[in-house]
Amino acid sequence: MKTSEKKTLHLPILVEQDEDDFYIVSCPVFKSCHSYGKTIDEALANIKEVIEMCIDEERRRFRK
């Protein structure tokens, strides 16, 4: 029986604040990996989702 084990990745995250006080976040490891939020916590939660999508996309790309 195979167990699903999540691993922790430590990736660089860039955080900026725009003129409307939104937090813009990006992960430079992946091309076009950006998100935003009204709070830092919201922005970080959003970028985690985007990073997961980028990782899934990379896995699919290398399986071909």
N, CA and C of each residue as an Amber inpcrd file, in Angstrom:
protein
   192
   0.8410000  -1.1810000   0.0000000   0.0000000   0.0000000   0.0000000
   0.8880000   1.2470000   0.0000000   0.6100000   2.1410000  -0.8900000
   1.3990000   3.3620000  -1.0380000   0.7410000   4.4960000  -0.2500000
   1.5220000   5.1670000   0.5860000   0.9760000   6.2910000   1.3460000
   1.3550000   7.5940000   0.6750000   0.4510000   8.5330000   0.7250000
   0.7130000   9.8460000   0.1450000   1.4480000  10.6910000   1.1820000
   2.6470000  11.0820000   0.8380000   3.4780000  11.8410000   1.7660000
   3.7850000  13.1960000   1.1570000   3.4320000  14.2590000   1.8590000
   3.7320000  15.6010000   1.3650000   5.1160000  16.0060000   1.8480000
   5.8580000  16.6010000   0.9550000   7.1850000  17.1020000   1.2940000
   7.1300000  18.6140000   1.3710000   7.9810000  19.1670000   2.1750000
   8.0440000  20.6100000   2.3180000   9.1220000  21.1600000   1.3960000
   8.7330000  22.1260000   0.5930000   9.6900000  22.8190000  -0.2650000
   9.9320000  24.2050000   0.3030000  11.1460000  24.6420000   0.2490000
  11.4930000  25.9960000   0.6760000  11.8850000  26.7660000  -0.5790000
  10.9780000  27.6310000  -1.0110000  11.1850000  28.3850000  -2.2440000
  11.2260000  29.8780000  -1.9390000  11.9870000  30.6340000  -2.7290000
  12.0130000  32.0850000  -2.5210000  10.6850000  32.7160000  -2.9430000
  10.2370000  33.6630000  -2.1580000   9.0080000  34.3950000  -2.4440000
   9.3320000  35.8810000  -2.3690000   8.9430000  36.6140000  -3.3860000
   9.1210000  38.0610000  -3.3910000   7.7820000  38.7100000  -3.0530000
   7.8120000  39.6800000  -2.1340000   6.5920000  40.3640000  -1.7190000
   6.7700000  41.8600000  -1.9430000   5.7980000  42.4560000  -2.6090000
   5.7880000  43.9060000  -2.8380000   4.4010000  44.4240000  -2.4900000
   4.3200000  45.6970000  -2.2190000   3.0240000  46.3210000  -1.9810000
   2.7900000  47.3660000  -3.0600000   1.6290000  47.3020000  -3.7060000
   1.3620000  48.2430000  -4.7890000   0.7110000  49.5270000  -4.2680000
   0.4040000  50.4310000  -5.1770000  -0.1290000  51.7430000  -4.7960000
  -1.5350000  51.6590000  -4.1910000  -2.2220000  50.5250000  -4.3830000
  -3.5520000  50.3200000  -3.8040000  -3.4890000  49.5080000  -2.5050000
  -2.2820000  49.3240000  -1.9790000  -2.0250000  48.5700000  -0.7480000
  -2.3060000  47.0710000  -0.8600000  -2.3340000  46.5380000  -2.0810000
  -2.4040000  45.0940000  -2.2620000  -0.9890000  44.5380000  -2.1960000
  -0.8620000  43.3110000  -1.7120000   0.4320000  42.6470000  -1.6710000
   0.5640000  41.7710000  -2.9190000   1.6090000  42.0170000  -3.6710000
   1.9110000  41.2740000  -4.8820000   3.0200000  40.2870000  -4.5330000
   2.7980000  39.0090000  -4.7970000   3.7820000  37.9840000  -4.4540000
   4.1420000  37.1880000  -5.7010000   5.3700000  36.7410000  -5.7370000
   5.8050000  35.9120000  -6.8580000   6.8770000  34.9430000  -6.3840000
   6.9920000  33.8540000  -7.1210000   8.0320000  32.8510000  -6.8710000
   8.8960000  32.7960000  -8.1260000  10.1040000  33.3550000  -8.0620000
  10.9480000  33.4490000  -9.2620000  11.4450000  32.1060000  -9.7990000
  11.2330000  31.0270000  -9.0680000  11.6580000  29.7100000  -9.5400000
  10.8330000  29.2840000 -10.7480000   9.5670000  29.7160000 -10.7800000
   8.6570000  29.3460000 -11.8570000   8.2830000  30.5710000 -12.6770000
   8.2680000  30.4030000 -13.9820000   7.8650000  31.4810000 -14.8770000
   6.3720000  31.7600000 -14.6800000   6.0130000  33.0020000 -14.6140000
   4.6130000  33.4380000 -14.4660000   3.9500000  32.9290000 -13.1940000
   4.6990000  32.8490000 -12.1320000   4.1580000  32.3910000 -10.8470000
   3.9520000  33.6130000  -9.9530000   2.7680000  34.2230000 -10.0790000
   2.4550000  35.4570000  -9.3690000   1.0540000  35.3730000  -8.7920000
   0.8220000  36.1270000  -7.7280000  -0.5160000  36.2560000  -7.1710000
  -0.5570000  37.5290000  -6.3340000  -1.6620000  37.7390000  -5.6490000
  -1.7990000  38.9390000  -4.8380000  -2.8370000  38.7030000  -3.7530000
  -2.9180000  39.6410000  -2.8170000  -3.9360000  39.5920000  -1.7800000
  -4.0200000  40.9170000  -1.0570000  -5.1380000  41.1360000  -0.3550000
  -5.3100000  42.3690000   0.4200000  -4.4270000  42.3790000   1.6590000
  -4.1200000  41.1830000   2.1770000  -3.2180000  41.0500000   3.3290000
  -2.0570000  40.1470000   2.9290000  -1.0010000  40.1970000   3.7070000
   0.1390000  39.3090000   3.4280000  -0.2950000  37.8560000   3.5470000
  -1.0820000  37.5400000   4.5810000  -1.5440000  36.1600000   4.7550000
  -2.3540000  35.6710000   3.5580000  -3.2400000  36.5190000   3.0480000
  -4.0390000  36.1550000   1.8820000  -3.1450000  35.9690000   0.6560000
  -2.1980000  36.8690000   0.4740000  -1.2810000  36.7790000  -0.6660000
  -0.4410000  35.4980000  -0.5940000   0.0450000  35.1560000   0.5930000
   0.8550000  33.9440000   0.7500000   0.0280000  32.6830000   0.5180000
  -1.2080000  32.6810000   0.9990000  -2.0860000  31.5270000   0.7520000
  -2.3360000  31.3810000  -0.7500000  -2.5410000  32.4960000  -1.4280000
  -2.7790000  32.4610000  -2.8720000  -1.5560000  31.9760000  -3.6450000
  -0.3650000  32.4320000  -3.2540000   0.8350000  32.0150000  -3.9890000
   1.1140000  30.5280000  -3.7650000   0.7460000  30.0010000  -2.6110000
   0.9180000  28.5590000  -2.3790000   0.1040000  27.7560000  -3.3830000
  -1.1160000  28.2040000  -3.6350000  -1.9580000  27.5290000  -4.6220000
  -1.3450000  27.6160000  -6.0150000  -0.8360000  28.7820000  -6.3610000
  -0.2340000  28.9680000  -7.6870000   1.0250000  28.1110000  -7.8180000
   1.8190000  28.0420000  -6.7630000   3.0310000  27.2000000  -6.7920000
   2.6490000  25.7400000  -7.0070000   1.6030000  25.2710000  -6.3290000
   1.1520000  23.8950000  -6.5250000   0.7500000  23.6530000  -7.9770000
   0.0710000  24.6260000  -8.5810000  -0.3050000  24.4970000  -9.9900000
   0.9360000  24.4570000 -10.8810000   1.9280000  25.2790000 -10.5730000
   3.1720000  25.2970000 -11.3590000   3.9040000  23.9650000 -11.2370000
   3.9430000  23.4050000 -10.0370000   4.6070000  22.1090000  -9.8270000
   3.8770000  21.0230000 -10.5950000   2.5460000  21.0130000 -10.5170000
   1.7650000  20.0210000 -11.2680000   2.0230000  20.1380000 -12.7650000
   2.0730000  21.3620000 -13.2540000   2.3300000  21.5850000 -14.6790000
   3.7190000  21.0750000 -15.0820000   4.7130000  21.3240000 -14.2480000
   6.0710000  20.8360000 -14.5280000   6.1040000  19.3110000 -14.5380000
   5.4080000  18.6840000 -13.5990000   5.3660000  17.2070000 -13.5670000
   4.7440000  16.6530000 -14.8400000   3.6360000  17.2680000 -15.2730000
   2.9820000  16.8100000 -16.5090000   3.8980000  16.9970000 -17.7140000
   4.5930000  18.1080000 -17.7280000   5.4840000  18.4060000 -18.8620000
   6.6050000  17.3900000 -18.9740000   7.1540000  16.9530000 -17.8310000
   8.2760000  16.0200000 -17.8670000   7.8380000  14.5670000 -18.0300000
   6.5780000  14.2770000 -17.8350000   6.0840000  12.9100000 -18.0300000
   5.8820000  12.5850000 -19.5010000   5.7560000  13.6120000 -20.3110000
   5.5150000  13.3880000 -21.7510000   6.7230000  12.8710000 -22.4470000
